[in-house]
Amino acid sequence: MKLVAAIDVGGTSIKGALVDPDLHIIATANAPTPQNDVEGSKTVKVISELLSKLASPGEIKAVGLAVPGALDETNGISRWSGNLGWKNLPIRDLLAREIKIPVAFGHDVRTGALAELRNGAAKGLNNAIFIPIGTGIAAALIIDGQIRSSNGFAGEIGHVNVGGEFNCVCGKKGCLEAAASALSITNAYAQASGKTGTSSEEIATLSQNGDAIAQKIWENAMASIATACQMLITVLAPEVIIFGGGLSQSGNLLIDPIAKSLGESLTFQKVPQLVIAHYGAQAGTIGCAMLALDLLPNGGN
Ligand SMILES: [Zn+2]
């Protein structure tokens, strides 16, 4: 069997998964992301070590590499990533040289959209928006059947102003990401309750069970997401909005308040379906594996 590895380089950790041609995740391995690795050399070493943890030498036939930030996807270059400290770094080729395995390259959000478009919640649709909500928030835009990114710059819905009270990592105040990312929800709850380390999923459940602090924070976050969705719906008219990332694990606790809010605020717009990603928080990994399988004859089969 031909196996591929999906590698997702995030600001704090690098997540690796071994995936078979039927898109089953066989094994996973994670490692901390090297900090301030402007040359990328430490990062490719860490990825190489992850691959040897995932499989024996020769087993992995291709690697799908996903990174955040602004990318030149065609040429395998990270144009800029604030979290990783990269600027114009040819990370795809650096990795391919180190591991001597073909490397496919993609954006961490758009790989998730690819998985949902080919085989998930956007399958058969022409216009859809995929919004993974984790440490940050961004959107991948499926327009007329294609994932569009305007040279890698489009989709930064996390940094539209939703009138929030929190300062954002981008230097502005009131951004969606500062109000509704899993990290922001956790931080807001810690600040208001004095209890640190409560996950966004736990906060959603606490809110459902009547915890007044959790209720206020969750409601505010959902209202912020609904405001951003309203902008997206008005401008892009998606048939479906797909939520992924860690926050999607809250299921209907996420969907229902946003749907209710949109029901009250939309007037002439076509109301899209709101759904949780078919691949859940794994959408990015599966999309990354798809890119790697695309490099193999017959998709690895
Ligand atoms: Zn921002």
Tab-separated table of C-alpha atoms and ligand atoms in Angstrom:
chain	number	residue	atom	x	y	z
A	1	MET	CA	0.000	0.000	0.000
A	2	LYS	CA	1.197	3.477	-0.851
A	3	LEU	CA	1.120	5.750	2.172
A	4	VAL	CA	1.433	9.506	2.382
A	5	ALA	CA	2.116	11.885	5.234
A	6	ALA	CA	0.168	15.057	5.975
A	7	ILE	CA	2.249	17.668	7.780
A	8	ASP	CA	0.591	20.756	9.235
A	9	VAL	CA	3.002	23.395	10.489
A	10	GLY	CA	1.304	25.587	13.082
A	11	GLY	CA	2.623	28.374	15.253
A	12	THR	CA	3.068	26.137	18.296
A	13	SER	CA	3.143	22.575	17.002
A	14	ILE	CA	3.805	20.562	13.865
A	15	LYS	CA	1.178	17.874	13.407
A	16	GLY	CA	1.962	14.829	11.328
A	17	ALA	CA	-0.387	12.093	10.132
A	18	LEU	CA	0.172	8.930	8.134
A	19	VAL	CA	-2.693	8.449	5.687
A	20	ASP	CA	-3.615	5.616	3.312
A	21	PRO	CA	-5.074	6.027	-0.223
A	22	ASP	CA	-8.597	5.626	1.219
A	23	LEU	CA	-7.916	8.666	3.410
A	24	HIS	CA	-7.815	6.786	6.678
A	25	ILE	CA	-5.484	8.242	9.275
A	26	ILE	CA	-3.255	5.364	10.355
A	27	ALA	CA	-0.932	7.109	12.788
A	28	THR	CA	-0.211	10.572	14.116
A	29	ALA	CA	2.802	12.259	15.655
A	30	ASN	CA	3.346	15.833	16.821
A	31	ALA	CA	6.330	17.978	17.742
A	32	PRO	CA	6.811	21.559	18.943
A	33	THR	CA	7.409	24.084	16.155
A	34	PRO	CA	10.974	25.490	16.285
A	35	GLN	CA	10.673	29.185	17.175
A	36	ASN	CA	12.239	31.969	15.075
A	37	ASP	CA	13.516	29.472	12.521
A	38	VAL	CA	13.836	32.103	9.788
A	39	GLU	CA	15.913	29.817	7.542
A	40	GLY	CA	13.524	26.866	7.935
A	41	SER	CA	16.400	24.443	8.575
A	42	LYS	CA	15.266	23.412	12.067
A	43	THR	CA	11.692	22.991	10.850
A	44	VAL	CA	12.640	20.583	8.054
A	45	LYS	CA	14.727	18.554	10.541
A	46	VAL	CA	11.737	18.289	12.898
A	47	ILE	CA	9.483	17.214	10.020
A	48	SER	CA	12.039	14.615	8.929
A	49	GLU	CA	12.074	13.189	12.470
A	50	LEU	CA	8.274	13.137	12.558
A	51	LEU	CA	8.187	11.157	9.315
A	52	SER	CA	10.538	8.541	10.743
A	53	LYS	CA	8.240	8.215	13.766
A	54	LEU	CA	5.220	7.744	11.498
A	55	ALA	CA	6.597	5.034	9.202
A	56	SER	CA	9.626	2.945	8.255
A	57	PRO	CA	12.034	4.337	5.632
A	58	GLY	CA	10.585	4.011	2.120
A	59	GLU	CA	6.964	3.560	3.234
A	60	ILE	CA	5.927	7.188	2.727
A	61	LYS	CA	5.675	7.929	-1.004
A	62	ALA	CA	4.712	11.605	-0.834
A	63	VAL	CA	4.231	14.367	1.709
A	64	GLY	CA	1.558	17.048	1.822
A	65	LEU	CA	2.839	20.137	3.609
A	66	ALA	CA	0.411	22.777	4.889
A	67	VAL	CA	1.535	26.077	6.355
A	68	PRO	CA	-0.271	29.232	7.508
A	69	GLY	CA	0.140	32.790	6.267
A	70	ALA	CA	0.556	34.277	2.808
A	71	LEU	CA	1.820	31.731	0.286
A	72	ASP	CA	2.969	31.342	-3.253
A	73	GLU	CA	1.350	27.918	-3.590
A	74	THR	CA	2.604	27.265	-7.124
A	75	ASN	CA	6.242	27.773	-6.239
A	76	GLY	CA	6.126	26.344	-2.730
A	77	ILE	CA	7.108	29.565	-1.025
A	78	SER	CA	5.962	31.021	2.284
A	79	ARG	CA	5.743	34.711	1.437
A	80	TRP	CA	5.061	35.707	5.008
A	81	SER	CA	4.025	34.079	8.249
A	82	GLY	CA	3.911	36.186	11.398
A	83	ASN	CA	3.663	33.168	13.688
A	84	LEU	CA	6.553	31.274	12.088
A	85	GLY	CA	8.790	34.285	11.384
A	86	TRP	CA	9.108	33.282	7.713
A	87	LYS	CA	9.574	35.633	4.811
A	88	ASN	CA	10.002	34.458	1.199
A	89	LEU	CA	11.097	31.034	2.382
A	90	PRO	CA	11.087	28.220	-0.255
A	91	ILE	CA	9.959	25.725	2.377
A	92	ARG	CA	8.564	23.088	-0.012
A	93	ASP	CA	11.862	22.603	-1.819
A	94	LEU	CA	13.893	22.833	1.397
A	95	LEU	CA	11.847	19.962	2.801
A	96	ALA	CA	11.958	17.893	-0.397
A	97	ARG	CA	15.766	18.222	-0.452
A	98	GLU	CA	16.029	17.082	3.175
A	99	ILE	CA	13.674	14.070	3.008
A	100	LYS	CA	14.123	13.096	-0.660
A	101	ILE	CA	10.372	12.433	-1.007
A	102	PRO	CA	8.042	14.458	-3.296
A	103	VAL	CA	6.332	17.275	-1.391
A	104	ALA	CA	2.967	18.884	-2.245
A	105	PHE	CA	2.305	22.292	-0.769
A	106	GLY	CA	-0.823	24.048	0.454
A	107	HIS	CA	-2.344	26.539	2.832
A	108	ASP	CA	-3.553	25.176	6.175
A	109	VAL	CA	-7.078	26.554	5.692
A	110	ARG	CA	-7.503	25.846	1.971
A	111	THR	CA	-6.411	22.204	2.354
A	112	GLY	CA	-9.409	21.778	4.661
A	113	ALA	CA	-11.651	23.343	2.042
A	114	LEU	CA	-10.208	20.974	-0.566
A	115	ALA	CA	-11.147	17.962	1.572
A	116	GLU	CA	-14.691	19.264	2.061
A	117	LEU	CA	-15.058	20.176	-1.617
A	118	ARG	CA	-13.875	16.829	-2.970
A	119	ASN	CA	-15.453	14.520	-0.479
A	120	GLY	CA	-17.229	16.396	2.310
A	121	ALA	CA	-19.819	19.026	3.092
A	122	ALA	CA	-19.187	21.062	-0.082
A	123	LYS	CA	-19.167	18.089	-2.477
A	124	GLY	CA	-21.204	18.873	-5.571
A	125	LEU	CA	-21.644	22.530	-4.613
A	126	ASN	CA	-20.258	25.507	-6.492
A	127	ASN	CA	-20.252	28.140	-3.777
A	128	ALA	CA	-19.257	27.422	-0.221
A	129	ILE	CA	-17.210	28.890	2.596
A	130	PHE	CA	-15.069	26.835	4.942
A	131	ILE	CA	-14.268	28.445	8.286
A	132	PRO	CA	-11.959	26.555	10.616
A	133	ILE	CA	-12.034	28.057	14.113
A	134	GLY	CA	-9.087	27.141	16.301
A	135	THR	CA	-6.280	29.264	17.678
A	136	GLY	CA	-7.128	31.671	14.869
A	137	ILE	CA	-9.957	32.131	12.388
A	138	ALA	CA	-9.752	32.304	8.594
A	139	ALA	CA	-11.966	31.341	5.696
A	140	ALA	CA	-11.438	29.444	2.471
A	141	LEU	CA	-13.675	30.644	-0.338
A	142	ILE	CA	-15.118	28.197	-2.833
A	143	ILE	CA	-16.460	30.304	-5.690
A	144	ASP	CA	-17.929	28.833	-8.857
A	145	GLY	CA	-16.489	25.443	-7.964
A	146	GLN	CA	-12.925	26.656	-7.374
A	147	ILE	CA	-11.034	27.465	-4.189
A	148	ARG	CA	-10.118	31.127	-4.684
A	149	SER	CA	-7.469	32.948	-2.701
A	150	SER	CA	-6.412	36.005	-4.738
A	151	ASN	CA	-2.770	34.902	-4.805
A	152	GLY	CA	-3.014	33.647	-1.249
A	153	PHE	CA	-4.220	36.870	0.345
A	154	ALA	CA	-8.004	36.385	0.500
A	155	GLY	CA	-10.115	34.890	3.251
A	156	GLU	CA	-8.821	36.638	6.371
A	157	ILE	CA	-12.264	36.844	7.949
A	158	GLY	CA	-10.704	36.645	11.428
A	159	HIS	CA	-9.638	40.265	11.011
A	160	VAL	CA	-12.889	41.947	10.104
A	161	ASN	CA	-14.238	44.258	12.782
A	162	VAL	CA	-17.255	42.761	14.505
A	163	GLY	CA	-17.410	45.509	17.112
A	164	GLY	CA	-15.758	43.455	19.838
A	165	GLU	CA	-13.928	44.768	22.893
A	166	PHE	CA	-10.713	42.740	22.652
A	167	ASN	CA	-7.353	43.638	21.127
A	168	CYS	CA	-6.221	41.401	18.261
A	169	VAL	CA	-2.805	39.977	17.345
A	170	CYS	CA	-2.993	41.974	14.098
A	171	GLY	CA	-2.757	45.235	16.032
A	172	LYS	CA	-6.408	46.233	15.785
A	173	LYS	CA	-9.291	46.051	18.237
A	174	GLY	CA	-12.635	44.368	17.699
A	175	CYS	CA	-11.600	41.640	15.244
A	176	LEU	CA	-13.618	38.418	14.945
A	177	GLU	CA	-10.559	36.346	15.906
A	178	ALA	CA	-10.132	38.282	19.172
A	179	ALA	CA	-13.781	37.601	20.051
A	180	ALA	CA	-14.474	34.080	18.892
A	181	SER	CA	-11.401	31.906	18.299
A	182	ALA	CA	-11.118	28.882	20.576
A	183	LEU	CA	-8.129	30.585	22.203
A	184	SER	CA	-9.996	33.877	22.710
A	185	ILE	CA	-12.978	32.091	24.266
A	186	THR	CA	-10.672	30.197	26.641
A	187	ASN	CA	-8.838	33.403	27.573
A	188	ALA	CA	-12.037	35.399	28.096
A	189	TYR	CA	-13.413	32.696	30.385
A	190	ALA	CA	-10.179	32.534	32.381
A	191	GLN	CA	-10.210	36.291	32.800
A	192	ALA	CA	-13.843	36.464	33.914
A	193	SER	CA	-13.982	33.341	36.098
A	194	GLY	CA	-10.393	33.055	37.353
A	195	LYS	CA	-10.371	29.423	36.121
A	196	THR	CA	-7.612	28.800	33.606
A	197	GLY	CA	-7.288	25.922	31.167
A	198	THR	CA	-10.994	25.486	30.351
A	199	SER	CA	-11.354	24.453	26.715
A	200	SER	CA	-13.826	26.181	24.392
A	201	GLU	CA	-15.715	22.889	24.134
A	202	GLU	CA	-16.069	22.767	27.948
A	203	ILE	CA	-17.168	26.407	27.977
A	204	ALA	CA	-19.887	25.632	25.429
A	205	THR	CA	-21.138	22.807	27.647
A	206	LEU	CA	-20.955	24.998	30.771
A	207	SER	CA	-22.989	27.589	28.925
A	208	GLN	CA	-25.638	25.001	28.080
A	209	ASN	CA	-25.716	23.925	31.736
A	210	GLY	CA	-26.445	27.431	32.968
A	211	ASP	CA	-23.007	28.787	33.983
A	212	ALA	CA	-23.694	32.547	33.706
A	213	ILE	CA	-20.103	33.535	32.840
A	214	ALA	CA	-19.816	30.832	30.191
A	215	GLN	CA	-23.197	31.816	28.764
A	216	LYS	CA	-22.204	35.435	28.300
A	217	ILE	CA	-18.860	34.589	26.679
A	218	TRP	CA	-20.302	31.905	24.404
A	219	GLU	CA	-23.224	34.099	23.330
A	220	ASN	CA	-20.894	36.997	22.534
A	221	ALA	CA	-18.604	34.725	20.519
A	222	MET	CA	-21.499	33.233	18.539
A	223	ALA	CA	-22.929	36.715	17.869
A	224	SER	CA	-19.518	37.782	16.522
A	225	ILE	CA	-19.326	34.759	14.220
A	226	ALA	CA	-22.882	35.474	13.021
A	227	THR	CA	-21.915	39.079	12.203
A	228	ALA	CA	-18.959	37.877	10.129
A	229	CYS	CA	-21.138	35.255	8.411
A	230	GLN	CA	-23.659	37.943	7.549
A	231	MET	CA	-20.912	39.886	5.727
A	232	LEU	CA	-19.761	36.772	3.881
A	233	ILE	CA	-23.312	35.801	2.903
A	234	THR	CA	-24.124	39.285	1.648
A	235	VAL	CA	-20.970	39.527	-0.457
A	236	LEU	CA	-20.455	35.951	-1.652
A	237	ALA	CA	-23.841	34.162	-1.417
A	238	PRO	CA	-22.539	30.726	-0.411
A	239	GLU	CA	-24.860	27.721	-0.540
A	240	VAL	CA	-23.278	26.363	2.607
A	241	ILE	CA	-20.995	27.607	5.376
A	242	ILE	CA	-18.872	24.826	6.825
A	243	PHE	CA	-17.324	25.141	10.277
A	244	GLY	CA	-14.165	23.219	11.107
A	245	GLY	CA	-11.330	23.408	13.606
A	246	GLY	CA	-11.486	22.790	17.338
A	247	LEU	CA	-14.622	24.875	17.863
A	248	SER	CA	-16.577	22.670	15.442
A	249	GLN	CA	-16.473	19.923	18.070
A	250	SER	CA	-19.244	21.835	19.858
A	251	GLY	CA	-21.651	20.880	17.053
A	252	ASN	CA	-25.128	22.309	17.465
A	253	LEU	CA	-24.045	24.510	20.354
A	254	LEU	CA	-22.127	26.348	17.633
A	255	ILE	CA	-24.583	26.043	14.733
A	256	ASP	CA	-27.890	26.826	16.470
A	257	PRO	CA	-27.149	30.305	17.911
A	258	ILE	CA	-25.510	31.413	14.638
A	259	ALA	CA	-28.464	30.142	12.600
A	260	LYS	CA	-30.895	31.924	14.934
A	261	SER	CA	-28.965	35.169	14.728
A	262	LEU	CA	-28.776	34.997	10.910
A	263	GLY	CA	-32.492	34.231	10.753
A	264	GLU	CA	-33.111	37.524	12.551
A	265	SER	CA	-30.632	39.660	10.616
A	266	LEU	CA	-30.782	38.551	6.978
A	267	THR	CA	-33.447	40.142	4.849
A	268	PHE	CA	-33.064	39.691	1.076
A	269	GLN	CA	-30.080	37.347	1.131
A	270	LYS	CA	-30.294	33.677	0.352
A	271	VAL	CA	-29.888	31.806	3.638
A	272	PRO	CA	-27.109	29.218	3.397
A	273	GLN	CA	-26.999	25.910	5.189
A	274	LEU	CA	-24.736	25.922	8.244
A	275	VAL	CA	-22.919	22.648	8.863
A	276	ILE	CA	-19.997	21.109	10.708
A	277	ALA	CA	-17.172	19.907	8.442
A	278	HIS	CA	-17.548	16.289	7.312
A	279	TYR	CA	-13.953	15.733	8.393
A	280	GLY	CA	-14.370	17.882	11.537
A	281	ALA	CA	-11.122	19.169	12.980
A	282	GLN	CA	-9.267	16.720	10.648
A	283	ALA	CA	-10.319	18.448	7.409
A	284	GLY	CA	-6.931	20.145	6.978
A	285	THR	CA	-5.067	16.869	7.471
A	286	ILE	CA	-7.240	15.015	4.963
A	287	GLY	CA	-6.895	17.796	2.368
A	288	CYS	CA	-3.153	17.758	2.829
A	289	ALA	CA	-3.116	13.983	2.289
A	290	MET	CA	-5.193	14.482	-0.879
A	291	LEU	CA	-2.554	16.877	-2.238
A	292	ALA	CA	0.158	14.300	-1.506
A	293	LEU	CA	-1.849	11.474	-3.118
A	294	ASP	CA	-2.305	13.682	-6.197
A	295	LEU	CA	1.452	13.419	-6.741
A	296	LEU	CA	1.268	9.621	-7.028
A	297	PRO	CA	0.235	7.666	-10.128
A	298	ASN	CA	-3.495	6.741	-9.814
A	299	GLY	CA	-3.741	8.656	-6.546
A	300	GLY	CA	-1.728	5.951	-4.738
A	301	ASN	CA	-4.096	3.119	-5.639
B	1	ZN	ZN	-7.168	41.182	13.841
